[in-house]
Amino acid sequence: MNAPAVNRQWILARRPEGAVRPSDFRYQEAPVPAPAEGEVLVRTLYFGYDASQRIWLTEDGGYMPPVQIGEPMRTMGIGQVIASRDSAYAAGDLVEGFMSWQDCVLARADGPMPLRVLPKAQYPLSWNLGIFGVSGLTAYFGSTDGLKVKPGDVVVVSAATGATGSLVGGICKALGAKTVIAVAGGADKCRWVIESAGYDAAIDYKSEDIGQRLDELCPQGVDAYFDNVGGHMLDTLLLHMAPRGRILICGAMSSGYTDVKLKGPSNYMRICTHMLTVQGILLFFYRDRLAEGAAQLARWVAEGLLHVEQHVVEGFQRAPELLPTMFTGKSPGKLLLHVADPA
Ligand SMILES: NC(=O)c1ccc[n+]([C@@H]2O[C@H](COP(=O)([O-])OP(=O)(O)OC[C@H]3O[C@@H](n4cnc5c(N)ncnc54)[C@H](OP(=O)(O)O)[C@@H]3O)[C@@H](O)[C@H]2O)c1
């Protein structure tokens, strides 16, 4: 694959206040860089969208350094190696990992998650950002190693139509869970999780009383809660956990991620009185087990146990306009931007 004549970029123009807006980014063109020793030059093909990108735009940055004003916006991406000065990568390799909103990125293997060389596979390349990327692997390790879902469990999953949550239902059923309950916004999404994503029941958090519905659906309590939302929803779930229940803190969508400092739940003492286990997850901790997770997910897909949903938008120019939709309502599954095809 040849390098393009210019390197199109979307850079951070100003740090967003509150909700992120497309106008927080600015388009520019720059020369295509040359890789130094230990670096790889990658042509970007797909950008994946993750709510955590909003955290990287705060002054603090959260669990990664903040994106600086003037820098191309960081993203998870799929690309093809154009030139390599690292013996672990060869020109032509298809890779997945941290990239940024530009045609060509320079990458190094010494970051928190080095670029993964993608295996030749039967499935679409873009799945490496969804089911075989951060979303699916977080769903997998969160349900197995984190929540330790086992046969007979009653599991609740919030943000259940999201890229992660849309896979957690099927994974928990594959692990033998008795009942998997989705929490999603709106009647259409609640229907979708049951018809397409393997859930047994759904609660519409926008129009229903979550506590009342949990009393109806699982009067004995919730054994495992996969929490993507935090805030008021986590507080409600704390009141409905079974003794010795497990909670996985995967994300805090309700915060909008405009600040890294969040208030904890007020029903905190339930953790004590019900002997609950609360655990977090960050995929970086599983960096040596990614292939194992992807292999199990692939087996479940082949067995028809998992449904893969993605929404692919076309065109580099649209990169900034998609980011706010993570918080304002998006289609079920993984949101991706397709920017180029491999050679
Ligand atoms: N810890 C990790 O390593 C890791 C990895 C991946 C993802 N995550 C976290 O997992 C969560 C989900 O990410 P994702 O990529 O799976 O989802 P996604 O595809 O970005 O979708 C986000 C979902 O959140 C829901 N949502 C948005 N605002 C909400 C609110 N105020 N209350 C309740 N639901 C809300 C939306 O559904 P509705 O239309 O139903 O509101 C939407 O389906 C995020 O918090 C993300 O940061 C963590």
PDB file of N, CA and C in Angstrom, residues 143-203:
ATOM      1  N   SER A 143     -17.558 -10.698  31.706  1.00  0.00           N
ATOM      2  CA  SER A 143     -18.552 -11.706  32.096  1.00  0.00           C
ATOM      3  C   SER A 143     -17.901 -12.940  32.721  1.00  0.00           C
ATOM      4  N   THR A 144     -16.722 -13.300  32.230  1.00  0.00           N
ATOM      5  CA  THR A 144     -16.073 -14.527  32.698  1.00  0.00           C
ATOM      6  C   THR A 144     -15.206 -14.231  33.922  1.00  0.00           C
ATOM      7  N   ASP A 145     -14.081 -13.586  33.697  1.00  0.00           N
ATOM      8  CA  ASP A 145     -13.122 -13.332  34.767  1.00  0.00           C
ATOM      9  C   ASP A 145     -13.640 -12.317  35.784  1.00  0.00           C
ATOM     10  N   GLY A 146     -14.387 -11.329  35.322  1.00  0.00           N
ATOM     11  CA  GLY A 146     -14.875 -10.269  36.211  1.00  0.00           C
ATOM     12  C   GLY A 146     -16.087 -10.713  37.016  1.00  0.00           C
ATOM     13  N   LEU A 147     -17.201 -10.948  36.334  1.00  0.00           N
ATOM     14  CA  LEU A 147     -18.455 -11.297  37.027  1.00  0.00           C
ATOM     15  C   LEU A 147     -18.543 -12.771  37.399  1.00  0.00           C
ATOM     16  N   LYS A 148     -17.727 -13.581  36.756  1.00  0.00           N
ATOM     17  CA  LYS A 148     -17.728 -15.034  37.022  1.00  0.00           C
ATOM     18  C   LYS A 148     -19.142 -15.607  36.874  1.00  0.00           C
ATOM     19  N   VAL A 149     -19.779 -15.262  35.753  1.00  0.00           N
ATOM     20  CA  VAL A 149     -21.150 -15.737  35.503  1.00  0.00           C
ATOM     21  C   VAL A 149     -21.146 -17.257  35.408  1.00  0.00           C
ATOM     22  N   LYS A 150     -22.120 -17.883  36.065  1.00  0.00           N
ATOM     23  CA  LYS A 150     -22.157 -19.358  36.111  1.00  0.00           C
ATOM     24  C   LYS A 150     -23.583 -19.843  35.872  1.00  0.00           C
ATOM     25  N   PRO A 151     -23.730 -21.141  35.607  1.00  0.00           N
ATOM     26  CA  PRO A 151     -25.062 -21.668  35.341  1.00  0.00           C
ATOM     27  C   PRO A 151     -26.039 -21.327  36.463  1.00  0.00           C
ATOM     28  N   GLY A 152     -27.240 -20.901  36.059  1.00  0.00           N
ATOM     29  CA  GLY A 152     -28.285 -20.587  37.021  1.00  0.00           C
ATOM     30  C   GLY A 152     -28.344 -19.131  37.441  1.00  0.00           C
ATOM     31  N   ASP A 153     -27.336 -18.341  37.088  1.00  0.00           N
ATOM     32  CA  ASP A 153     -27.301 -16.930  37.524  1.00  0.00           C
ATOM     33  C   ASP A 153     -28.423 -16.099  36.883  1.00  0.00           C
ATOM     34  N   VAL A 154     -28.882 -15.103  37.641  1.00  0.00           N
ATOM     35  CA  VAL A 154     -29.725 -14.035  37.109  1.00  0.00           C
ATOM     36  C   VAL A 154     -28.806 -12.828  36.916  1.00  0.00           C
ATOM     37  N   VAL A 155     -28.703 -12.378  35.656  1.00  0.00           N
ATOM     38  CA  VAL A 155     -27.757 -11.309  35.311  1.00  0.00           C
ATOM     39  C   VAL A 155     -28.523 -10.103  34.776  1.00  0.00           C
ATOM     40  N   VAL A 156     -28.096  -8.906  35.181  1.00  0.00           N
ATOM     41  CA  VAL A 156     -28.647  -7.670  34.612  1.00  0.00           C
ATOM     42  C   VAL A 156     -27.511  -6.916  33.934  1.00  0.00           C
ATOM     43  N   VAL A 157     -27.799  -6.334  32.766  1.00  0.00           N
ATOM     44  CA  VAL A 157     -26.792  -5.605  31.985  1.00  0.00           C
ATOM     45  C   VAL A 157     -27.361  -4.245  31.609  1.00  0.00           C
ATOM     46  N   SER A 158     -26.661  -3.167  31.964  1.00  0.00           N
ATOM     47  CA  SER A 158     -27.128  -1.833  31.548  1.00  0.00           C
ATOM     48  C   SER A 158     -26.417  -1.410  30.263  1.00  0.00           C
ATOM     49  N   ALA A 159     -26.967  -0.382  29.590  1.00  0.00           N
ATOM     50  CA  ALA A 159     -26.507   0.002  28.244  1.00  0.00           C
ATOM     51  C   ALA A 159     -26.434  -1.245  27.365  1.00  0.00           C
ATOM     52  N   ALA A 160     -27.502  -2.036  27.422  1.00  0.00           N
ATOM     53  CA  ALA A 160     -27.469  -3.379  26.839  1.00  0.00           C
ATOM     54  C   ALA A 160     -27.484  -3.392  25.315  1.00  0.00           C
ATOM     55  N   THR A 161     -27.823  -2.278  24.673  1.00  0.00           N
ATOM     56  CA  THR A 161     -27.751  -2.277  23.200  1.00  0.00           C
ATOM     57  C   THR A 161     -26.415  -1.730  22.707  1.00  0.00           C
ATOM     58  N   GLY A 162     -25.559  -1.275  23.622  1.00  0.00           N
ATOM     59  CA  GLY A 162     -24.262  -0.726  23.221  1.00  0.00           C
ATOM     60  C   GLY A 162     -23.351  -1.806  22.643  1.00  0.00           C
ATOM     61  N   ALA A 163     -22.191  -1.366  22.178  1.00  0.00           N
ATOM     62  CA  ALA A 163     -21.253  -2.303  21.537  1.00  0.00           C
ATOM     63  C   ALA A 163     -20.875  -3.434  22.489  1.00  0.00           C
ATOM     64  N   THR A 164     -20.716  -3.115  23.766  1.00  0.00           N
ATOM     65  CA  THR A 164     -20.359  -4.130  24.762  1.00  0.00           C
ATOM     66  C   THR A 164     -21.599  -4.895  25.217  1.00  0.00           C
ATOM     67  N   GLY A 165     -22.592  -4.142  25.679  1.00  0.00           N
ATOM     68  CA  GLY A 165     -23.790  -4.768  26.242  1.00  0.00           C
ATOM     69  C   GLY A 165     -24.513  -5.668  25.263  1.00  0.00           C
ATOM     70  N   SER A 166     -24.456  -5.344  23.964  1.00  0.00           N
ATOM     71  CA  SER A 166     -25.170  -6.157  22.973  1.00  0.00           C
ATOM     72  C   SER A 166     -24.549  -7.547  22.846  1.00  0.00           C
ATOM     73  N   LEU A 167     -23.323  -7.707  23.368  1.00  0.00           N
ATOM     74  CA  LEU A 167     -22.682  -9.027  23.352  1.00  0.00           C
ATOM     75  C   LEU A 167     -22.753  -9.720  24.711  1.00  0.00           C
ATOM     76  N   VAL A 168     -22.907  -8.948  25.785  1.00  0.00           N
ATOM     77  CA  VAL A 168     -22.870  -9.553  27.123  1.00  0.00           C
ATOM     78  C   VAL A 168     -24.031 -10.534  27.314  1.00  0.00           C
ATOM     79  N   GLY A 169     -25.219 -10.186  26.798  1.00  0.00           N
ATOM     80  CA  GLY A 169     -26.373 -11.071  26.976  1.00  0.00           C
ATOM     81  C   GLY A 169     -26.098 -12.461  26.426  1.00  0.00           C
ATOM     82  N   GLY A 170     -25.639 -12.540  25.188  1.00  0.00           N
ATOM     83  CA  GLY A 170     -25.355 -13.828  24.554  1.00  0.00           C
ATOM     84  C   GLY A 170     -24.230 -14.571  25.252  1.00  0.00           C
ATOM     85  N   ILE A 171     -23.202 -13.816  25.683  1.00  0.00           N
ATOM     86  CA  ILE A 171     -22.079 -14.460  26.384  1.00  0.00           C
ATOM     87  C   ILE A 171     -22.578 -15.096  27.685  1.00  0.00           C
ATOM     88  N   CYS A 172     -23.402 -14.357  28.431  1.00  0.00           N
ATOM     89  CA  CYS A 172     -23.892 -14.888  29.720  1.00  0.00           C
ATOM     90  C   CYS A 172     -24.786 -16.105  29.497  1.00  0.00           C
ATOM     91  N   LYS A 173     -25.590 -16.082  28.444  1.00  0.00           N
ATOM     92  CA  LYS A 173     -26.408 -17.265  28.146  1.00  0.00           C
ATOM     93  C   LYS A 173     -25.490 -18.441  27.784  1.00  0.00           C
ATOM     94  N   ALA A 174     -24.436 -18.173  27.003  1.00  0.00           N
ATOM     95  CA  ALA A 174     -23.492 -19.244  26.635  1.00  0.00           C
ATOM     96  C   ALA A 174     -22.813 -19.811  27.889  1.00  0.00           C
ATOM     97  N   LEU A 175     -22.653 -18.972  28.917  1.00  0.00           N
ATOM     98  CA  LEU A 175     -22.025 -19.426  30.169  1.00  0.00           C
ATOM     99  C   LEU A 175     -23.026 -20.128  31.083  1.00  0.00           C
ATOM    100  N   GLY A 176     -24.298 -20.165  30.669  1.00  0.00           N
ATOM    101  CA  GLY A 176     -25.287 -20.922  31.432  1.00  0.00           C
ATOM    102  C   GLY A 176     -26.204 -20.096  32.307  1.00  0.00           C
ATOM    103  N   ALA A 177     -26.141 -18.756  32.198  1.00  0.00           N
ATOM    104  CA  ALA A 177     -27.027 -17.925  33.026  1.00  0.00           C
ATOM    105  C   ALA A 177     -28.475 -18.332  32.789  1.00  0.00           C
ATOM    106  N   LYS A 178     -29.269 -18.295  33.881  1.00  0.00           N
ATOM    107  CA  LYS A 178     -30.677 -18.696  33.764  1.00  0.00           C
ATOM    108  C   LYS A 178     -31.476 -17.591  33.078  1.00  0.00           C
ATOM    109  N   THR A 179     -31.294 -16.363  33.552  1.00  0.00           N
ATOM    110  CA  THR A 179     -32.041 -15.222  33.024  1.00  0.00           C
ATOM    111  C   THR A 179     -31.087 -14.051  32.834  1.00  0.00           C
ATOM    112  N   VAL A 180     -31.154 -13.429  31.666  1.00  0.00           N
ATOM    113  CA  VAL A 180     -30.320 -12.249  31.413  1.00  0.00           C
ATOM    114  C   VAL A 180     -31.254 -11.099  31.043  1.00  0.00           C
ATOM    115  N   ILE A 181     -31.202 -10.055  31.867  1.00  0.00           N
ATOM    116  CA  ILE A 181     -32.132  -8.928  31.739  1.00  0.00           C
ATOM    117  C   ILE A 181     -31.365  -7.702  31.250  1.00  0.00           C
ATOM    118  N   ALA A 182     -31.890  -7.090  30.202  1.00  0.00           N
ATOM    119  CA  ALA A 182     -31.270  -5.882  29.633  1.00  0.00           C
ATOM    120  C   ALA A 182     -31.916  -4.640  30.217  1.00  0.00           C
ATOM    121  N   VAL A 183     -31.130  -3.577  30.369  1.00  0.00           N
ATOM    122  CA  VAL A 183     -31.688  -2.252  30.629  1.00  0.00           C
ATOM    123  C   VAL A 183     -31.317  -1.394  29.427  1.00  0.00           C
ATOM    124  N   ALA A 184     -32.332  -0.833  28.769  1.00  0.00           N
ATOM    125  CA  ALA A 184     -32.095  -0.063  27.543  1.00  0.00           C
ATOM    126  C   ALA A 184     -33.118   1.064  27.457  1.00  0.00           C
ATOM    127  N   GLY A 185     -32.844   2.024  26.582  1.00  0.00           N
ATOM    128  CA  GLY A 185     -33.686   3.208  26.491  1.00  0.00           C
ATOM    129  C   GLY A 185     -34.664   3.151  25.328  1.00  0.00           C
ATOM    130  N   GLY A 186     -35.949   2.964  25.630  1.00  0.00           N
ATOM    131  CA  GLY A 186     -36.984   3.005  24.592  1.00  0.00           C
ATOM    132  C   GLY A 186     -37.498   1.634  24.207  1.00  0.00           C
ATOM    133  N   ALA A 187     -38.742   1.630  23.725  1.00  0.00           N
ATOM    134  CA  ALA A 187     -39.408   0.357  23.397  1.00  0.00           C
ATOM    135  C   ALA A 187     -38.701  -0.382  22.262  1.00  0.00           C
ATOM    136  N   ASP A 188     -38.226   0.361  21.255  1.00  0.00           N
ATOM    137  CA  ASP A 188     -37.580  -0.302  20.100  1.00  0.00           C
ATOM    138  C   ASP A 188     -36.314  -1.029  20.540  1.00  0.00           C
ATOM    139  N   LYS A 189     -35.510  -0.354  21.361  1.00  0.00           N
ATOM    140  CA  LYS A 189     -34.256  -0.995  21.814  1.00  0.00           C
ATOM    141  C   LYS A 189     -34.557  -2.180  22.725  1.00  0.00           C
ATOM    142  N   CYS A 190     -35.609  -2.058  23.547  1.00  0.00           N
ATOM    143  CA  CYS A 190     -35.964  -3.170  24.428  1.00  0.00           C
ATOM    144  C   CYS A 190     -36.419  -4.382  23.606  1.00  0.00           C
ATOM    145  N   ARG A 191     -37.129  -4.118  22.524  1.00  0.00           N
ATOM    146  CA  ARG A 191     -37.540  -5.214  21.637  1.00  0.00           C
ATOM    147  C   ARG A 191     -36.308  -5.819  20.966  1.00  0.00           C
ATOM    148  N   TRP A 192     -35.403  -4.953  20.517  1.00  0.00           N
ATOM    149  CA  TRP A 192     -34.218  -5.415  19.773  1.00  0.00           C
ATOM    150  C   TRP A 192     -33.348  -6.342  20.632  1.00  0.00           C
ATOM    151  N   VAL A 193     -33.124  -5.993  21.888  1.00  0.00           N
ATOM    152  CA  VAL A 193     -32.234  -6.843  22.702  1.00  0.00           C
ATOM    153  C   VAL A 193     -32.803  -8.245  22.895  1.00  0.00           C
ATOM    154  N   ILE A 194     -34.135  -8.347  22.939  1.00  0.00           N
ATOM    155  CA  ILE A 194     -34.739  -9.676  23.109  1.00  0.00           C
ATOM    156  C   ILE A 194     -34.745 -10.430  21.776  1.00  0.00           C
ATOM    157  N   GLU A 195     -35.127  -9.744  20.714  1.00  0.00           N
ATOM    158  CA  GLU A 195     -35.244 -10.435  19.420  1.00  0.00           C
ATOM    159  C   GLU A 195     -33.876 -10.753  18.811  1.00  0.00           C
ATOM    160  N   SER A 196     -32.868  -9.895  19.055  1.00  0.00           N
ATOM    161  CA  SER A 196     -31.592 -10.050  18.334  1.00  0.00           C
ATOM    162  C   SER A 196     -30.394 -10.377  19.215  1.00  0.00           C
ATOM    163  N   ALA A 197     -30.392  -9.910  20.457  1.00  0.00           N
ATOM    164  CA  ALA A 197     -29.140  -9.978  21.232  1.00  0.00           C
ATOM    165  C   ALA A 197     -29.167 -11.022  22.350  1.00  0.00           C
ATOM    166  N   GLY A 198     -30.166 -11.893  22.347  1.00  0.00           N
ATOM    167  CA  GLY A 198     -30.140 -13.038  23.269  1.00  0.00           C
ATOM    168  C   GLY A 198     -30.645 -12.772  24.665  1.00  0.00           C
ATOM    169  N   TYR A 199     -31.222 -11.591  24.913  1.00  0.00           N
ATOM    170  CA  TYR A 199     -31.724 -11.305  26.264  1.00  0.00           C
ATOM    171  C   TYR A 199     -33.090 -11.958  26.473  1.00  0.00           C
ATOM    172  N   ASP A 200     -33.385 -12.275  27.750  1.00  0.00           N
ATOM    173  CA  ASP A 200     -34.676 -12.884  28.086  1.00  0.00           C
ATOM    174  C   ASP A 200     -35.738 -11.831  28.350  1.00  0.00           C
ATOM    175  N   ALA A 201     -35.316 -10.689  28.854  1.00  0.00           N
ATOM    176  CA  ALA A 201     -36.274  -9.634  29.227  1.00  0.00           C
ATOM    177  C   ALA A 201     -35.558  -8.298  29.146  1.00  0.00           C
ATOM    178  N   ALA A 202     -36.345  -7.218  29.102  1.00  0.00           N
ATOM    179  CA  ALA A 202     -35.731  -5.889  29.020  1.00  0.00           C
ATOM    180  C   ALA A 202     -36.523  -4.903  29.865  1.00  0.00           C
ATOM    181  N   ILE A 203     -35.801  -3.941  30.423  1.00  0.00           N
ATOM    182  CA  ILE A 203     -36.415  -2.860  31.197  1.00  0.00           C
ATOM    183  C   ILE A 203     -36.101  -1.558  30.466  1.00  0.00           C
TER     184      ILE A 203
END
